[in-house]
Short mmCIF file of C-alpha atoms in Angstrom, two decimals:
data_model
loop_
_atom_site.label_atom_id
_atom_site.label_comp_id
_atom_site.label_asym_id
_atom_site.label_seq_id
_atom_site.Cartn_x
_atom_site.Cartn_y
_atom_site.Cartn_z
CA UNK A 1 178.12 -2.83 -42.30
CA UNK A 2 179.14 0.15 -44.38
CA UNK A 3 180.95 0.31 -47.71
CA UNK A 4 181.90 2.79 -50.39
CA UNK A 5 182.39 2.31 -54.12
CA UNK A 6 184.25 4.73 -56.32
CA UNK A 7 183.70 3.44 -59.80
CA UNK A 8 186.37 5.46 -61.57
CA UNK A 9 189.99 4.92 -60.64
CA UNK A 10 191.19 7.71 -62.95
CA UNK A 11 189.40 10.67 -64.51
CA UNK A 12 191.21 12.84 -67.07
CA UNK A 13 189.60 16.20 -67.81
CA UNK A 14 190.70 19.33 -69.63
CA UNK A 15 191.35 22.50 -67.71
CA UNK A 16 188.24 24.67 -67.24
CA UNK A 17 185.93 21.75 -68.06
CA UNK A 18 183.42 20.43 -65.52
CA UNK A 19 184.03 17.21 -63.64
CA UNK A 20 182.02 14.70 -61.66
CA UNK A 21 183.60 12.04 -59.46
CA UNK A 22 181.21 9.27 -58.57
CA UNK A 23 180.66 7.69 -55.17
CA UNK A 24 178.09 5.15 -54.06
CA UNK A 25 177.71 3.90 -50.53
CA UNK A 26 176.03 1.11 -48.68
CA UNK A 27 174.82 1.26 -45.11
CA UNK A 28 171.93 -0.11 -43.14
CA UNK A 29 171.57 3.00 -41.00
CA UNK A 30 171.86 6.75 -41.33
CA UNK A 31 175.15 7.89 -42.74
CA UNK A 32 177.58 10.72 -42.67
CA UNK A 33 179.47 11.21 -45.93
CA UNK A 34 182.79 12.84 -46.69
CA UNK A 35 185.06 13.70 -49.57
CA UNK A 36 188.78 14.03 -48.98
CA UNK A 37 191.53 15.24 -51.31
CA UNK A 38 195.11 14.02 -51.25
CA UNK A 39 197.93 15.81 -53.04
CA UNK A 40 201.10 13.82 -53.78
CA UNK A 41 203.03 12.81 -50.68
CA UNK A 42 200.61 14.57 -48.35
CA UNK A 43 197.93 13.54 -45.91
CA UNK A 44 194.22 13.63 -46.68
CA UNK A 45 192.41 16.95 -46.39
CA UNK A 46 188.68 17.19 -45.81
CA UNK A 47 186.99 18.71 -48.85
CA UNK A 48 183.38 18.62 -47.70
CA UNK A 49 180.94 16.64 -45.59
CA UNK A 50 177.28 15.75 -45.42
CA UNK A 51 175.88 15.34 -41.93
CA UNK A 52 172.20 16.30 -42.31
CA UNK A 53 169.96 18.97 -43.79
CA UNK A 54 170.44 20.29 -47.31
CA UNK A 55 171.45 17.56 -49.72
CA UNK A 56 173.69 19.92 -51.67
CA UNK A 57 176.92 20.47 -49.81
CA UNK A 58 179.53 23.04 -50.72
CA UNK A 59 183.16 22.57 -49.86
CA UNK A 60 186.53 24.17 -50.31
CA UNK A 61 188.16 24.98 -53.65
CA UNK A 62 184.81 25.33 -55.44
CA UNK A 63 183.76 21.70 -55.04
CA UNK A 64 180.25 20.58 -54.17
CA UNK A 65 178.52 17.25 -53.67
CA UNK A 66 174.95 16.10 -53.65
CA UNK A 67 173.58 13.47 -51.29
CA UNK A 68 171.00 11.26 -52.98
CA UNK A 69 169.46 8.83 -50.52
CA UNK A 70 167.35 6.95 -53.04
CA UNK A 71 170.34 6.27 -55.24
CA UNK A 72 172.75 5.93 -52.29
CA UNK A 73 175.14 8.28 -54.00
CA UNK A 74 177.31 11.22 -53.03
CA UNK A 75 178.91 12.46 -56.26
CA UNK A 76 181.49 15.23 -56.21
CA UNK A 77 181.33 18.02 -58.81
CA UNK A 78 183.18 21.11 -59.90
CA UNK A 79 181.97 23.32 -62.74
CA UNK A 80 185.45 24.34 -63.92
CA UNK A 81 188.64 22.57 -62.90
CA UNK A 82 192.12 23.99 -62.58
CA UNK A 83 195.52 22.40 -62.93
CA UNK A 84 195.87 22.65 -59.17
CA UNK A 85 192.91 20.26 -58.73
CA UNK A 86 195.07 17.40 -59.94
CA UNK A 87 195.04 15.04 -56.97
CA UNK A 88 193.45 11.88 -55.65
CA UNK A 89 189.96 12.12 -54.20
CA UNK A 90 188.51 9.75 -51.62
CA UNK A 91 184.88 9.29 -50.71
CA UNK A 92 184.18 8.05 -47.19
CA UNK A 93 181.20 6.98 -45.09
CA UNK A 94 180.57 6.74 -41.39
CA UNK A 95 177.45 5.18 -39.94
CA UNK A 96 176.64 7.17 -36.84
CA UNK A 97 177.92 5.53 -33.70
CA UNK A 98 180.41 3.37 -35.54
CA UNK A 99 183.93 4.39 -34.71
CA UNK A 100 185.47 3.69 -38.07
CA UNK A 101 185.21 5.55 -41.34
CA UNK A 102 185.20 3.44 -44.49
CA UNK A 103 187.06 4.89 -47.44
CA UNK A 104 186.65 4.23 -51.13
CA UNK A 105 189.59 3.19 -53.25
CA UNK A 106 190.11 6.70 -54.56
CA UNK A 107 189.79 8.49 -57.90
CA UNK A 108 192.78 10.18 -59.46
CA UNK A 109 191.77 13.39 -61.15
CA UNK A 110 194.17 14.46 -63.87
CA UNK A 111 193.61 17.95 -65.21
CA UNK A 112 195.02 18.37 -68.71
CA UNK A 113 196.24 21.83 -69.77
CA UNK B 1 192.88 24.52 -32.96
CA UNK B 2 193.85 20.90 -33.33
CA UNK B 3 197.10 19.79 -34.94
CA UNK B 4 198.41 16.34 -35.75
CA UNK B 5 202.08 15.57 -36.18
CA UNK B 6 203.87 12.58 -37.62
CA UNK B 7 207.53 11.75 -37.75
CA UNK B 8 209.70 10.99 -39.41
CA UNK B 9 208.48 12.28 -42.76
CA UNK B 10 210.53 9.75 -44.72
CA UNK B 11 212.35 6.60 -43.70
CA UNK B 12 214.45 4.04 -45.53
CA UNK B 13 215.04 0.84 -43.60
CA UNK B 14 216.56 -2.55 -44.48
CA UNK B 15 214.54 -5.73 -44.33
CA UNK B 16 214.59 -7.22 -40.85
CA UNK B 17 215.18 -3.94 -39.05
CA UNK B 18 212.80 -2.55 -36.41
CA UNK B 19 210.37 0.29 -36.96
CA UNK B 20 208.88 3.01 -34.83
CA UNK B 21 206.60 5.72 -36.22
CA UNK B 22 205.12 8.32 -33.94
CA UNK B 23 201.96 10.39 -34.11
CA UNK B 24 200.88 13.09 -31.69
CA UNK B 25 197.77 15.24 -31.56
CA UNK B 26 197.47 18.68 -30.01
CA UNK B 27 194.46 20.72 -29.04
CA UNK B 28 192.02 17.94 -28.19
CA UNK B 29 191.47 15.40 -25.44
CA UNK B 30 190.61 11.71 -25.55
CA UNK B 31 190.61 11.46 -29.34
CA UNK B 32 190.14 8.28 -31.30
CA UNK B 33 193.40 7.56 -33.13
CA UNK B 34 193.97 5.60 -36.33
CA UNK B 35 196.87 4.20 -38.36
CA UNK B 36 196.40 3.68 -42.09
CA UNK B 37 198.72 2.45 -44.80
CA UNK B 38 198.66 3.33 -48.47
CA UNK B 39 200.49 0.94 -50.72
CA UNK B 40 200.93 1.95 -54.34
CA UNK B 41 197.57 1.82 -56.10
CA UNK B 42 195.75 0.19 -53.18
CA UNK B 43 193.86 2.96 -51.41
CA UNK B 44 193.74 3.34 -47.65
CA UNK B 45 194.05 0.29 -45.45
CA UNK B 46 193.09 0.71 -41.79
CA UNK B 47 195.73 -0.98 -39.65
CA UNK B 48 194.86 -0.05 -36.06
CA UNK B 49 192.58 2.22 -34.12
CA UNK B 50 192.43 3.23 -30.51
CA UNK B 51 189.64 4.70 -28.38
CA UNK B 52 191.79 5.29 -25.30
CA UNK B 53 195.13 4.78 -23.59
CA UNK B 54 196.23 1.17 -23.90
CA UNK B 55 193.18 0.24 -26.01
CA UNK B 56 194.20 -0.95 -29.46
CA UNK B 57 192.10 -2.69 -32.09
CA UNK B 58 193.87 -4.44 -34.94
CA UNK B 59 192.23 -4.58 -38.32
CA UNK B 60 194.73 -6.61 -40.29
CA UNK B 61 196.95 -9.40 -38.92
CA UNK B 62 200.55 -8.68 -39.83
CA UNK B 63 203.95 -8.03 -38.31
CA UNK B 64 203.03 -4.53 -37.19
CA UNK B 65 201.83 -3.45 -33.76
CA UNK B 66 200.52 -0.23 -32.24
CA UNK B 67 200.61 1.31 -28.81
CA UNK B 68 199.06 4.31 -27.14
CA UNK B 69 201.15 5.19 -24.11
CA UNK B 70 199.58 8.61 -23.65
CA UNK B 71 196.20 10.12 -24.49
CA UNK B 72 197.41 11.95 -27.58
CA UNK B 73 200.30 9.74 -28.67
CA UNK B 74 200.02 6.80 -31.04
CA UNK B 75 202.99 4.65 -32.05
CA UNK B 76 203.30 2.13 -34.87
CA UNK B 77 206.03 -0.48 -34.49
CA UNK B 78 207.55 -3.54 -36.00
CA UNK B 79 210.25 -5.85 -34.71
CA UNK B 80 211.33 -6.97 -38.19
CA UNK B 81 210.34 -5.15 -41.35
CA UNK B 82 209.33 -6.94 -44.54
CA UNK B 83 209.56 -5.61 -48.07
CA UNK B 84 205.76 -5.57 -48.16
CA UNK B 85 205.72 -3.05 -45.31
CA UNK B 86 206.79 -0.31 -47.70
CA UNK B 87 204.17 2.38 -48.16
CA UNK B 88 202.81 5.67 -46.99
CA UNK B 89 201.66 5.60 -43.37
CA UNK B 90 199.00 8.00 -42.22
CA UNK B 91 197.85 8.78 -38.72
CA UNK B 92 194.42 10.29 -38.14
CA UNK B 93 192.26 11.37 -35.24
CA UNK B 94 188.57 11.90 -34.62
CA UNK B 95 186.45 12.99 -31.71
CA UNK B 96 185.60 10.22 -29.29
CA UNK B 97 181.85 10.13 -29.89
CA UNK B 98 179.26 11.22 -32.39
CA UNK B 99 180.45 11.95 -35.89
CA UNK B 100 183.74 10.25 -36.58
CA UNK B 101 185.06 12.70 -39.14
CA UNK B 102 188.77 12.08 -39.37
CA UNK B 103 191.67 14.49 -39.58
CA UNK B 104 194.92 13.29 -41.04
CA UNK B 105 198.57 13.91 -40.38
CA UNK B 106 201.14 14.62 -43.11
CA UNK B 107 202.20 10.97 -43.38
CA UNK B 108 205.45 8.99 -43.30
CA UNK B 109 206.93 7.49 -46.46
CA UNK B 110 208.55 4.16 -45.54
CA UNK B 111 210.77 2.33 -48.00
CA UNK B 112 212.01 -1.09 -46.98
CA UNK B 113 215.08 -2.16 -48.96
#
């Protein structure tokens, strides 16, 4: 079985400050990990993904995430946020060969001017 | 490139009325297809997924049903809507094997009155 925990339902942060959105996963086999972003009334857009190789993954809009196998984490970071980053962010896991992706409950990032 | 379409974008329906939401994918063959629902503050709930024409797996028992009449067409239906069916419905696709990274459509906002 696979599962994802996003501990923070909301994260307020001032503009130009750094941010970290936390994600922990559980799986008994190798995993593929994803972060998606959802702007209001839109579908989910893939931000970045970890499939294999380097544990530091860079995505769109200046975001990056680090895969930590020992801590079963895949936290999302950005060194300086913009107002336009205000959105909901979803972490997701897929155990290879399993047809479904399991999503976390989402973290709403609110960037304060 | 691949494109996923959903319609309608918004829908307001009375309780007890039928429902039909459509999703189509372009630019790929034999995709896995998924229906999700987002209710306010409740994250993504997987409703149905399909690995081929006529093959539907239901994740949550409810008054909704899904069909896949063609390879790249996925339809979500209900004979009689309930108030609790209100939400944001998202269709997604992934490749049929390997890494099941999902790509989402723009969504349909359903309000049952």
